[in-house]
CSV table of C-alpha atoms and ligand atoms in Angstrom, one decimal:
chain,number,residue,atom,x,y,z
Z,15,MET,CA,26.8,52.6,-6.3
Z,16,LYS,CA,26.4,51.1,-2.9
Z,17,ARG,CA,22.7,50.9,-3.4
Z,18,VAL,CA,23.2,49.1,-6.7
Z,19,THR,CA,25.6,46.6,-5.1
Z,20,ALA,CA,23.1,46.0,-2.3
Z,21,LEU,CA,20.3,45.4,-4.7
Z,22,PHE,CA,22.5,43.1,-6.7
Z,23,LEU,CA,23.5,41.1,-3.6
Z,24,LEU,CA,19.9,41.0,-2.6
Z,25,SER,CA,18.8,39.6,-6.0
Z,26,VAL,CA,21.6,37.0,-5.8
Z,27,PHE,CA,20.5,36.0,-2.4
Z,28,PHE,CA,16.9,35.5,-3.5
Z,29,THR,CA,18.0,33.6,-6.6
Z,30,VAL,CA,20.0,31.3,-4.4
Z,31,VAL,CA,17.0,30.8,-2.0
Z,32,GLN,CA,14.7,30.2,-5.0
Z,33,VAL,CA,17.1,27.6,-6.5
Z,34,ARG,CA,17.5,25.9,-3.2
Z,35,ALA,CA,13.8,25.8,-2.8
Z,36,ASP,CA,13.4,24.2,-6.2
Z,37,GLN,CA,16.1,21.7,-5.4
Z,38,ASP,CA,14.7,20.7,-2.0
Z,39,PRO,CA,13.8,17.0,-2.3
Z,40,PRO,CA,10.0,16.6,-2.1
Z,41,ASN,CA,8.1,15.3,0.9
Z,42,PHE,CA,6.4,11.9,0.5
Z,43,VAL,CA,3.1,10.9,2.1
Z,44,VAL,CA,1.9,7.3,1.6
Z,45,ILE,CA,-1.7,6.6,2.8
Z,46,PHE,CA,-2.2,2.9,2.8
Z,47,CYS,CA,-5.5,1.2,3.5
Z,48,ASP,CA,-6.1,-2.3,4.7
Z,49,ASP,CA,-8.3,-4.5,2.5
Z,50,LEU,CA,-9.8,-1.6,0.5
Z,51,GLY,CA,-11.3,-2.9,-2.8
Z,52,TYR,CA,-10.8,-1.6,-6.3
Z,53,GLY,CA,-14.5,-0.5,-6.5
Z,54,ASP,CA,-14.8,1.2,-3.1
Z,55,LEU,CA,-14.2,4.8,-3.9
Z,56,GLY,CA,-16.6,7.3,-5.7
Z,57,SER,CA,-13.9,8.1,-8.2
Z,58,PHE,CA,-13.4,4.3,-8.9
Z,59,GLY,CA,-17.1,3.9,-9.5
Z,60,HIS,CA,-18.8,3.1,-6.2
Z,61,PRO,CA,-22.4,4.4,-6.3
Z,62,THR,CA,-23.2,4.7,-2.6
Z,63,ILE,CA,-19.9,5.4,-0.7
Z,64,ARG,CA,-19.2,9.1,-0.6
Z,65,THR,CA,-15.5,10.0,-0.9
Z,66,PRO,CA,-15.4,13.7,-1.9
Z,67,HIS,CA,-11.8,14.2,-0.6
Z,68,LEU,CA,-10.4,11.2,-2.5
Z,69,ASP,CA,-12.4,12.2,-5.5
Z,70,ARG,CA,-10.8,15.7,-5.4
Z,71,MET,CA,-7.4,14.1,-4.9
Z,72,ALA,CA,-8.0,12.0,-8.0
Z,73,GLU,CA,-9.2,15.0,-9.9
Z,74,GLU,CA,-6.2,17.2,-9.0
Z,75,GLY,CA,-3.8,14.2,-9.3
Z,76,GLN,CA,-3.4,11.0,-11.2
Z,77,LYS,CA,-5.8,8.0,-10.9
Z,78,TRP,CA,-4.0,4.8,-11.8
Z,79,THR,CA,-6.4,2.1,-13.0
Z,80,GLN,CA,-3.9,-0.8,-13.3
Z,81,PHE,CA,-1.9,-0.5,-10.1
Z,82,TYR,CA,-1.0,-3.6,-8.1
Z,83,SER,CA,-0.2,-4.3,-4.5
Z,84,ALA,CA,2.9,-6.4,-4.0
Z,85,ASP,CA,0.9,-9.3,-2.7
Z,86,PRO,CA,-2.7,-10.3,-2.0
Z,87,VAL,CA,-2.3,-10.3,1.8
Z,88,CYS,CA,-1.1,-7.8,4.5
Z,89,THR,CA,2.4,-8.8,5.6
Z,90,PRO,CA,4.1,-9.5,2.3
Z,91,SER,CA,2.2,-6.6,0.6
Z,92,ARG,CA,3.8,-4.1,3.1
Z,93,ALA,CA,7.2,-5.7,2.8
Z,94,GLY,CA,7.0,-5.2,-1.0
Z,95,LEU,CA,6.0,-1.6,-0.7
Z,96,LEU,CA,8.7,-0.6,1.7
Z,97,THR,CA,11.6,-2.5,0.0
Z,98,GLY,CA,10.9,-2.3,-3.7
Z,99,ARG,CA,11.2,-6.1,-4.0
Z,100,TYR,CA,8.8,-9.0,-4.3
Z,101,PRO,CA,8.3,-10.1,-0.7
Z,102,VAL,CA,9.5,-13.6,-1.5
Z,103,ARG,CA,13.0,-12.2,-1.8
Z,104,ASN,CA,13.0,-11.2,1.9
Z,105,GLY,CA,11.1,-14.2,3.4
Z,106,MET,CA,7.9,-12.3,3.9
Z,107,SER,CA,5.8,-14.4,1.5
Z,108,SER,CA,6.0,-18.0,2.5
Z,109,VAL,CA,4.1,-21.2,2.6
Z,110,ALA,CA,4.8,-21.4,6.3
Z,111,ARG,CA,2.5,-18.6,7.3
Z,112,VAL,CA,0.1,-16.4,5.4
Z,113,VAL,CA,1.0,-13.3,7.5
Z,114,LEU,CA,2.7,-12.6,10.8
Z,115,PHE,CA,0.6,-13.2,14.0
Z,116,PRO,CA,0.9,-12.1,17.6
Z,117,ASN,CA,2.9,-15.2,18.4
Z,118,SER,CA,5.3,-14.7,15.5
Z,119,SER,CA,8.9,-14.0,16.4
Z,120,GLY,CA,10.0,-13.0,12.9
Z,121,GLY,CA,9.8,-9.8,11.0
Z,122,LEU,CA,11.3,-7.9,8.0
Z,123,PRO,CA,15.0,-8.8,8.0
Z,124,GLN,CA,17.3,-6.0,9.1
Z,125,GLU,CA,19.4,-6.4,6.0
Z,126,GLU,CA,16.5,-5.1,4.0
Z,127,VAL,CA,16.6,-1.5,3.0
Z,128,THR,CA,13.3,0.3,3.4
Z,129,ILE,CA,12.2,3.5,1.7
Z,130,ALA,CA,12.6,5.3,5.1
Z,131,GLU,CA,16.2,4.1,5.3
Z,132,MET,CA,16.9,5.1,1.7
Z,133,LEU,CA,15.5,8.6,2.3
Z,134,LYS,CA,17.9,9.1,5.3
Z,135,GLN,CA,20.5,9.7,2.6
Z,136,LYS,CA,19.0,13.2,2.5
Z,137,ASN,CA,18.1,13.4,6.2
Z,138,TYR,CA,14.4,13.0,5.8
Z,139,ALA,CA,12.2,13.1,8.9
Z,140,THR,CA,10.3,9.8,8.9
Z,141,ALA,CA,7.3,8.5,10.7
Z,142,ALA,CA,5.2,5.3,10.6
Z,143,VAL,CA,1.6,5.7,11.8
Z,144,GLY,CA,-0.9,2.9,11.9
Z,145,LYS,CA,-0.6,-0.8,11.0
Z,146,TRP,CA,3.0,-2.2,10.7
Z,147,HIS,CA,2.6,-5.9,10.4
Z,148,LEU,CA,6.3,-6.6,9.7
Z,149,GLY,CA,7.1,-7.9,13.1
Z,150,HIS,CA,5.7,-6.5,16.4
Z,151,LEU,CA,8.7,-7.4,18.7
Z,152,PRO,CA,10.9,-4.4,19.5
Z,153,ARG,CA,13.7,-5.7,17.3
Z,154,HIS,CA,11.3,-5.5,14.2
Z,155,LEU,CA,9.4,-2.3,14.9
Z,156,PRO,CA,9.6,0.7,12.4
Z,157,MET,CA,12.4,2.4,14.4
Z,158,THR,CA,14.7,-0.5,13.4
Z,159,GLN,CA,13.8,0.1,9.7
Z,160,GLY,CA,14.6,3.8,9.3
Z,161,PHE,CA,11.5,5.4,10.9
Z,162,ASP,CA,12.1,8.0,13.6
Z,163,SER,CA,8.8,7.3,15.3
Z,164,TYR,CA,5.9,4.8,15.4
Z,165,TYR,CA,2.4,5.1,16.6
Z,166,GLY,CA,-0.1,2.3,15.9
Z,167,ILE,CA,-1.5,-1.2,16.2
Z,168,PRO,CA,1.5,-3.4,15.1
Z,169,TYR,CA,-0.5,-6.1,13.4
Z,170,SER,CA,-4.1,-6.8,12.2
Z,171,ASN,CA,-6.9,-5.4,14.2
Z,172,ASP,CA,-8.8,-8.7,14.4
Z,173,MET,CA,-5.9,-10.5,16.1
Z,174,ASP,CA,-6.0,-11.1,19.9
Z,175,LYS,CA,-9.7,-11.8,19.8
Z,176,VAL,CA,-10.9,-12.3,23.4
Z,177,SER,CA,-12.0,-15.9,23.7
Z,178,GLY,CA,-15.7,-16.2,24.4
Z,179,SER,CA,-16.4,-12.7,23.1
Z,180,ALA,CA,-19.3,-12.2,20.8
Z,181,ARG,CA,-19.0,-13.5,17.2
Z,182,TYR,CA,-18.5,-11.1,14.4
Z,183,LEU,CA,-21.8,-10.6,12.7
Z,184,SER,CA,-20.8,-10.0,9.1
Z,185,SER,CA,-24.2,-11.0,7.9
Z,186,ASP,CA,-25.6,-7.7,9.4
Z,187,PRO,CA,-24.4,-4.7,7.3
Z,188,ASP,CA,-25.1,-2.4,10.2
Z,189,PHE,CA,-23.4,-4.4,12.9
Z,190,TYR,CA,-20.8,-2.6,15.1
Z,191,PRO,CA,-18.8,-4.9,17.4
Z,192,ASP,CA,-17.5,-4.1,20.8
Z,193,THR,CA,-14.0,-2.7,20.7
Z,194,THR,CA,-13.0,-4.7,23.9
Z,195,ASN,CA,-13.5,-8.0,22.0
Z,196,TYR,CA,-10.1,-7.5,20.4
Z,197,ASN,CA,-7.3,-7.2,22.8
Z,198,VAL,CA,-4.9,-5.5,20.4
Z,199,PRO,CA,-2.2,-3.2,21.7
Z,200,LEU,CA,-1.6,0.4,20.7
Z,201,LEU,CA,2.1,1.3,20.6
Z,202,GLU,CA,3.9,4.6,20.8
Z,203,GLY,CA,7.5,3.9,19.8
Z,204,ASP,CA,8.1,0.4,21.3
Z,205,ARG,CA,5.9,1.1,24.4
Z,206,GLU,CA,2.4,-0.3,24.8
Z,207,ILE,CA,0.2,2.7,25.7
Z,208,GLU,CA,-3.2,1.2,25.5
Z,209,ARG,CA,-4.7,-2.3,25.5
Z,210,PRO,CA,-7.2,-3.1,24.1
Z,211,ALA,CA,-6.8,-0.2,21.7
Z,212,ASP,CA,-10.0,1.8,21.4
Z,213,GLN,CA,-10.6,1.2,17.8
Z,214,ASN,CA,-13.6,3.5,17.6
Z,215,THR,CA,-11.2,6.4,17.7
Z,216,ILE,CA,-8.3,4.8,15.9
Z,217,THR,CA,-8.7,6.4,12.4
Z,218,ARG,CA,-9.1,9.8,14.0
Z,219,ARG,CA,-6.1,9.3,16.2
Z,220,PHE,CA,-3.9,8.1,13.4
Z,221,THR,CA,-5.0,11.2,11.4
Z,222,GLU,CA,-4.1,13.5,14.3
Z,223,LYS,CA,-0.7,11.9,14.6
Z,224,ALA,CA,-0.1,12.2,10.9
Z,225,VAL,CA,-1.1,15.9,10.8
Z,226,ALA,CA,1.1,16.7,13.9
Z,227,PHE,CA,4.1,15.1,12.2
Z,228,ILE,CA,3.5,17.1,9.0
Z,229,LYS,CA,3.3,20.4,11.1
Z,230,ALA,CA,6.4,19.5,13.1
Z,231,ASN,CA,8.5,18.9,10.0
Z,232,ARG,CA,7.2,21.6,7.7
Z,233,ASP,CA,10.7,23.0,7.3
Z,234,ARG,CA,12.6,19.8,6.3
Z,235,PRO,CA,11.9,17.0,3.9
Z,236,PHE,CA,9.7,14.2,5.4
Z,237,PHE,CA,8.3,10.8,4.6
Z,238,LEU,CA,5.0,9.9,6.3
Z,239,TYR,CA,3.8,6.3,6.1
Z,240,LEU,CA,0.2,6.4,7.2
Z,241,ALA,CA,-1.2,2.8,7.2
Z,242,HIS,CA,-4.8,2.7,8.4
Z,243,SER,CA,-6.0,-0.4,10.3
Z,244,MET,CA,-9.3,0.1,8.5
Z,245,PRO,CA,-11.2,-1.2,6.6
Z,246,HIS,CA,-9.9,-4.6,7.7
Z,247,ILE,CA,-12.5,-6.2,9.9
Z,248,PRO,CA,-13.6,-5.7,12.7
Z,249,LEU,CA,-14.9,-2.4,11.4
Z,250,PHE,CA,-15.1,0.6,13.7
Z,251,THR,CA,-15.6,4.4,13.3
Z,252,GLY,CA,-15.9,7.5,15.4
Z,253,GLU,CA,-19.4,8.6,16.5
Z,254,LYS,CA,-19.5,11.3,13.9
Z,255,PHE,CA,-19.4,8.7,11.1
Z,256,ARG,CA,-21.5,6.0,12.6
Z,257,GLY,CA,-24.7,5.1,10.8
Z,258,LYS,CA,-24.2,7.9,8.2
Z,259,SER,CA,-23.4,5.9,5.0
Z,260,ILE,CA,-26.2,4.2,3.1
Z,261,ARG,CA,-23.6,1.5,2.3
Z,262,GLY,CA,-23.7,0.5,6.0
Z,263,VAL,CA,-20.8,0.1,8.4
Z,264,TYR,CA,-18.3,-0.5,5.6
Z,265,GLY,CA,-19.4,2.8,4.0
Z,266,ASP,CA,-19.1,4.6,7.4
Z,267,VAL,CA,-15.5,3.4,7.7
Z,268,ILE,CA,-14.5,4.4,4.1
Z,269,GLU,CA,-16.1,7.8,4.6
Z,270,GLU,CA,-14.1,8.4,7.8
Z,271,ILE,CA,-10.9,7.4,5.9
Z,272,ASP,CA,-12.0,9.9,3.2
Z,273,TRP,CA,-12.3,12.6,5.9
Z,274,SER,CA,-8.8,11.6,7.1
Z,275,VAL,CA,-7.4,12.1,3.6
Z,276,GLY,CA,-9.0,15.5,3.5
Z,277,GLN,CA,-7.3,16.4,6.8
Z,278,VAL,CA,-3.9,15.4,5.6
Z,279,LEU,CA,-4.1,17.1,2.2
Z,280,ASP,CA,-5.7,20.2,3.8
Z,281,SER,CA,-2.8,20.5,6.3
Z,282,LEU,CA,-0.3,20.3,3.4
Z,283,ARG,CA,-2.3,23.0,1.6
Z,284,GLU,CA,-2.4,25.3,4.6
Z,285,LEU,CA,1.3,24.9,5.2
Z,286,GLN,CA,1.9,25.5,1.5
Z,287,LEU,CA,3.7,22.2,1.3
Z,288,ASP,CA,1.3,20.9,-1.4
Z,289,LYS,CA,3.6,21.9,-4.2
Z,290,LYS,CA,6.6,20.2,-2.8
Z,291,THR,CA,4.8,17.0,-1.6
Z,292,VAL,CA,3.9,13.8,-3.5
Z,293,ALA,CA,1.0,12.0,-1.8
Z,294,VAL,CA,0.0,8.4,-2.7
Z,295,PHE,CA,-3.2,6.7,-1.7
Z,296,SER,CA,-3.5,2.9,-2.2
Z,297,SER,CA,-4.5,-0.4,-0.5
Z,298,ASP,CA,-2.5,-3.4,0.6
Z,299,ASN,CA,-4.7,-6.0,-1.1
Z,300,GLY,CA,-8.3,-6.4,-2.4
Z,301,PRO,CA,-11.5,-6.8,-0.4
Z,302,TRP,CA,-12.0,-9.6,2.2
Z,303,LEU,CA,-15.1,-11.1,0.5
Z,304,ALA,CA,-15.6,-13.7,3.2
Z,305,PHE,CA,-17.0,-11.0,5.4
Z,306,LYS,CA,-19.8,-10.2,3.1
Z,307,THR,CA,-21.1,-6.6,3.4
Z,308,HIS,CA,-18.3,-5.9,5.9
Z,309,GLY,CA,-15.8,-6.6,3.2
Z,310,GLY,CA,-15.4,-4.2,0.2
Z,311,SER,CA,-16.0,-4.5,-3.5
Z,312,ALA,CA,-13.5,-5.3,-6.2
Z,313,GLY,CA,-15.8,-3.6,-8.7
Z,314,PRO,CA,-15.6,-5.4,-12.1
Z,315,LEU,CA,-12.6,-7.5,-11.0
Z,316,ARG,CA,-12.7,-11.2,-10.2
Z,317,ALA,CA,-12.4,-12.4,-6.6
Z,318,GLY,CA,-10.6,-10.6,-3.8
Z,319,LYS,CA,-8.0,-10.7,-1.0
Z,320,GLY,CA,-5.9,-13.8,-0.8
Z,321,THR,CA,-6.2,-14.6,-4.5
Z,322,ASN,CA,-4.1,-13.7,-7.5
Z,323,PHE,CA,-7.1,-12.8,-9.6
Z,324,GLU,CA,-7.2,-9.0,-10.3
Z,325,GLY,CA,-9.6,-8.5,-7.4
Z,326,GLY,CA,-6.9,-9.6,-5.0
Z,327,GLN,CA,-4.2,-7.3,-6.1
Z,328,ARG,CA,-5.4,-4.5,-8.3
Z,329,VAL,CA,-6.1,-1.7,-6.0
Z,330,PRO,CA,-7.5,1.9,-6.3
Z,331,THR,CA,-4.4,4.2,-6.4
Z,332,ILE,CA,-4.1,7.9,-6.6
Z,333,PHE,CA,-0.9,10.1,-6.9
Z,334,TRP,CA,-1.2,13.7,-5.9
Z,335,GLY,CA,1.1,16.7,-6.1
Z,336,PRO,CA,-0.3,19.9,-7.5
Z,337,GLY,CA,2.1,21.7,-9.8
Z,338,HIS,CA,4.3,18.7,-10.6
Z,339,ILE,CA,2.1,15.5,-10.8
Z,340,LYS,CA,0.3,15.9,-14.1
Z,341,PRO,CA,-3.4,15.5,-13.5
Z,342,GLY,CA,-5.2,12.7,-15.4
Z,343,VAL,CA,-6.0,9.0,-15.6
Z,344,VAL,CA,-3.1,6.6,-16.1
Z,345,ASP,CA,-3.8,3.2,-17.6
Z,346,GLY,CA,-0.2,2.1,-17.6
Z,347,MET,CA,0.8,-0.6,-15.2
Z,348,GLY,CA,2.3,0.3,-11.8
Z,349,SER,CA,2.8,-1.4,-8.4
Z,350,ALA,CA,3.4,-0.5,-4.8
Z,351,ILE,CA,6.8,-2.1,-5.4
Z,352,ASP,CA,7.6,0.8,-7.6
Z,353,LEU,CA,7.3,3.5,-5.0
Z,354,MET,CA,10.9,2.9,-3.9
Z,355,SER,CA,12.5,3.7,-7.3
Z,356,THR,CA,10.0,6.4,-7.9
Z,357,PHE,CA,10.8,8.2,-4.7
Z,358,ALA,CA,14.5,7.7,-5.2
Z,359,SER,CA,14.3,9.3,-8.6
Z,360,LEU,CA,12.2,12.3,-7.3
Z,361,ALA,CA,14.4,12.8,-4.2
Z,362,LYS,CA,17.7,12.1,-6.1
Z,363,VAL,CA,18.9,9.4,-3.8
Z,364,GLN,CA,20.2,5.9,-4.6
Z,365,THR,CA,18.3,2.6,-4.3
Z,366,PRO,CA,20.3,-0.3,-3.0
Z,367,GLU,CA,22.7,-1.7,-5.6
Z,368,ASP,CA,23.9,-4.9,-3.9
Z,369,ARG,CA,20.6,-6.9,-4.3
Z,370,LYS,CA,17.9,-7.7,-6.9
Z,371,MET,CA,15.3,-5.0,-7.1
Z,372,ASP,CA,11.9,-5.2,-8.7
Z,373,SER,CA,11.0,-1.5,-8.5
Z,374,TYR,CA,10.4,0.6,-11.6
Z,375,ASP,CA,10.7,4.4,-11.6
Z,376,LEU,CA,7.2,5.7,-12.4
Z,377,SER,CA,8.2,9.4,-12.3
Z,378,PRO,CA,8.0,9.9,-16.1
Z,379,ALA,CA,4.4,9.0,-16.0
Z,380,LEU,CA,3.8,11.1,-12.9
Z,381,LEU,CA,5.5,14.2,-14.3
Z,382,GLY,CA,3.9,13.7,-17.7
Z,383,THR,CA,7.2,13.3,-19.6
Z,384,GLY,CA,6.7,9.6,-20.5
Z,385,LYS,CA,4.8,6.4,-19.8
Z,386,SER,CA,5.1,3.9,-17.1
Z,387,PRO,CA,8.1,1.6,-17.6
Z,388,ARG,CA,6.4,-1.3,-16.0
Z,389,HIS,CA,5.1,-3.9,-18.5
Z,390,GLU,CA,5.0,-7.0,-16.4
Z,391,PHE,CA,4.0,-8.1,-13.0
Z,392,PHE,CA,4.4,-11.4,-11.1
Z,393,TYR,CA,1.7,-12.7,-8.8
Z,394,TRP,CA,3.0,-14.5,-5.8
Z,395,ASN,CA,1.0,-16.4,-3.2
Z,396,ARG,CA,2.5,-17.7,0.0
Z,397,GLY,CA,5.9,-18.1,-1.4
Z,398,VAL,CA,4.7,-19.7,-4.6
Z,399,LEU,CA,4.5,-18.0,-8.0
Z,400,HIS,CA,1.0,-18.4,-9.3
Z,401,ALA,CA,0.6,-16.0,-12.3
Z,402,VAL,CA,2.4,-13.6,-14.6
Z,403,ARG,CA,1.1,-10.5,-16.5
Z,404,SER,CA,2.9,-9.2,-19.6
Z,405,GLY,CA,1.2,-6.3,-21.4
Z,406,PRO,CA,-2.5,-7.1,-21.5
Z,407,TRP,CA,-1.9,-10.9,-21.1
Z,408,LYS,CA,-2.1,-12.8,-17.9
Z,409,LEU,CA,-1.2,-16.4,-17.5
Z,410,HIS,CA,-2.4,-18.4,-14.4
Z,411,MET,CA,-0.5,-21.5,-13.5
Z,412,GLN,CA,-2.1,-22.1,-10.1
Z,413,GLN,CA,-5.0,-20.4,-8.4
Z,414,ARG,CA,-6.5,-19.8,-5.0
Z,415,HIS,CA,-10.2,-19.4,-5.4
Z,416,PHE,CA,-12.3,-17.3,-3.1
Z,417,ILE,CA,-14.7,-20.2,-2.4
Z,418,ASN,CA,-11.7,-22.4,-1.7
Z,419,TYR,CA,-9.8,-19.7,0.3
Z,420,GLY,CA,-6.9,-21.5,1.9
Z,421,ARG,CA,-6.7,-24.2,-0.7
Z,422,VAL,CA,-4.6,-24.0,-3.9
Z,423,VAL,CA,-6.2,-25.1,-7.1
Z,424,HIS,CA,-3.6,-26.7,-9.4
Z,425,LEU,CA,-4.7,-26.1,-12.9
Z,426,ASP,CA,-4.5,-29.0,-15.4
Z,427,LYS,CA,-3.4,-26.5,-18.0
Z,428,PRO,CA,-2.5,-22.9,-17.8
Z,429,GLU,CA,-5.3,-20.3,-18.2
Z,430,LEU,CA,-4.8,-17.1,-20.3
Z,431,TYR,CA,-6.7,-13.9,-20.0
Z,432,ASN,CA,-6.5,-10.6,-21.8
Z,433,VAL,CA,-7.1,-8.4,-18.7
Z,434,GLU,CA,-7.5,-5.2,-20.8
Z,435,LYS,CA,-10.2,-6.7,-23.0
Z,436,ASP,CA,-11.6,-9.0,-20.3
Z,437,ILE,CA,-11.2,-7.1,-17.0
Z,438,SER,CA,-13.1,-9.8,-15.1
Z,439,GLU,CA,-10.9,-12.7,-16.2
Z,440,ALA,CA,-14.0,-14.5,-17.4
Z,441,TYR,CA,-12.8,-15.9,-20.8
Z,442,ASP,CA,-9.8,-18.2,-20.9
Z,443,VAL,CA,-8.3,-17.9,-24.3
Z,444,ALA,CA,-5.2,-20.2,-23.8
Z,445,ASP,CA,-6.4,-22.6,-26.5
Z,446,THR,CA,-6.5,-20.0,-29.2
Z,447,HIS,CA,-3.1,-18.3,-28.3
Z,448,PRO,CA,-0.6,-21.1,-27.7
Z,449,ASP,CA,2.3,-18.7,-28.8
Z,450,ILE,CA,1.4,-16.2,-26.0
Z,451,VAL,CA,1.0,-19.0,-23.5
Z,452,ALA,CA,4.5,-20.2,-24.4
Z,453,ARG,CA,6.0,-16.7,-24.2
Z,454,LEU,CA,4.5,-16.0,-20.7
Z,455,LEU,CA,5.4,-19.5,-19.5
Z,456,GLU,CA,9.0,-18.7,-20.3
Z,457,LYS,CA,8.8,-15.4,-18.3
Z,458,PHE,CA,7.1,-17.3,-15.4
Z,459,ARG,CA,9.9,-19.9,-15.2
Z,460,LYS,CA,12.6,-17.4,-15.5
Z,461,HIS,CA,11.3,-15.2,-12.7
Z,462,GLU,CA,10.7,-18.3,-10.5
Z,463,LEU,CA,14.4,-19.3,-10.8
Z,464,ASP,CA,15.5,-15.7,-10.3
Z,465,ALA,CA,13.5,-15.4,-7.1
Z,466,GLU,CA,14.8,-18.7,-5.8
Z,467,ASP,CA,18.4,-17.5,-6.4
Z,468,SER,CA,17.8,-14.3,-4.5
Z,469,LEU,CA,17.0,-15.9,-1.2
Z,470,PRO,CA,20.1,-16.7,0.8
Z,471,ASP,CA,20.0,-20.0,2.7
Z,472,GLN,CA,20.2,-18.4,6.2
Z,473,LEU,CA,17.1,-16.3,5.3
Z,474,ALA,CA,15.2,-19.2,3.9
Z,475,ALA,CA,15.7,-20.9,7.2
Z,476,ARG,CA,13.8,-18.2,9.1
Z,477,ILE,CA,11.2,-17.4,6.6
Z,478,ALA,CA,8.0,-15.6,8.1
Z,479,LYS,CA,7.6,-17.4,11.3
Y,525,MG,MG1,-4.8,-6.4,4.1
């Protein structure tokens, strides 16, 4: 009798353990590249850059072919990802400044709720590794926005260029600059530990920090935000990757990032955390075409970084989570803005309810129980709404062209493209579809008003300085 009771209690115990394990909120890993183009991965069609780890990630997970960064440049793109809101709502997309600079005093406002802060509802361990670019002064660093720790270069790796140092030779696809030409700081927490940061080893060191964080937090839910400084110019790699890719320096850099992804996913596999982790790989904006072969490729998409053409904001995105993320190719729409609601849904926590959110829960598509709920996207540019997409249709009201980078082109009349039938935005069909132009124009105006309303006066006054 005693033995039966003991067995019974034992089985209850294991059932409870099992149920608890099933109910554990998943870990989240976001690997975010800087200026990686839509066409720069093997699995997204690049013929000469080898990305076996990312290709495996896509094979085991979901490849999203219509996924948008929140904005076509660094600072607002990151604000959108971390807050689930178009960055114009928190002053991070503005006409005053394209992105934050080393002499900026501003940053992501404290009243914003980030994914890291949201996940603290369930006591997640949180780490930011890599590029931050939402304010580099101590009052704006990741630890003020829900992250337990930070290690990285707090803004773009080309800032603080040493005056008089050699010019960047983007005309030479095999050119490696000197790392001391860029006097950027490397921070640990809010302490500067190295300056200039040795960027030759930066991808490797970010990777080591990321893996160490995963290992240290294997027994509790965690959120890792790994934002590589690469492949934003100036391009650097470790010795091991130098001169290896037939694509040149840019290929070397992507192949090191691919190695890094392999290290992160392998550590999750080894610790048997792969089945309880959702990993996302994406980019903050399209390729910086001004830097020729040192910039990436948007593949079949028009233009690149800084513009609201598809090449500026549609980015190669992969979701991975063996056993729960249903493998396949997803052609529904998604955005980095959606990570907040998606993670909230998977972790069973609440998104902020006291403000306007722009985040959709993509979990039905990820789990294979439904489709992406996102059917529209708004394209902002320096605090000004430029375009809207609804279903396959995209209406441009203003444009910023690559050749005129820095200058807005006001269109005499709106341009309309079907981006599913015409992926390169080559054929304006506004004249033959006046009804669709009118419908999208109404959405455009409505969103413009809605966004204006969402920005309190006191915030508007200290917009991205
Ligand atoms: Mg960028």
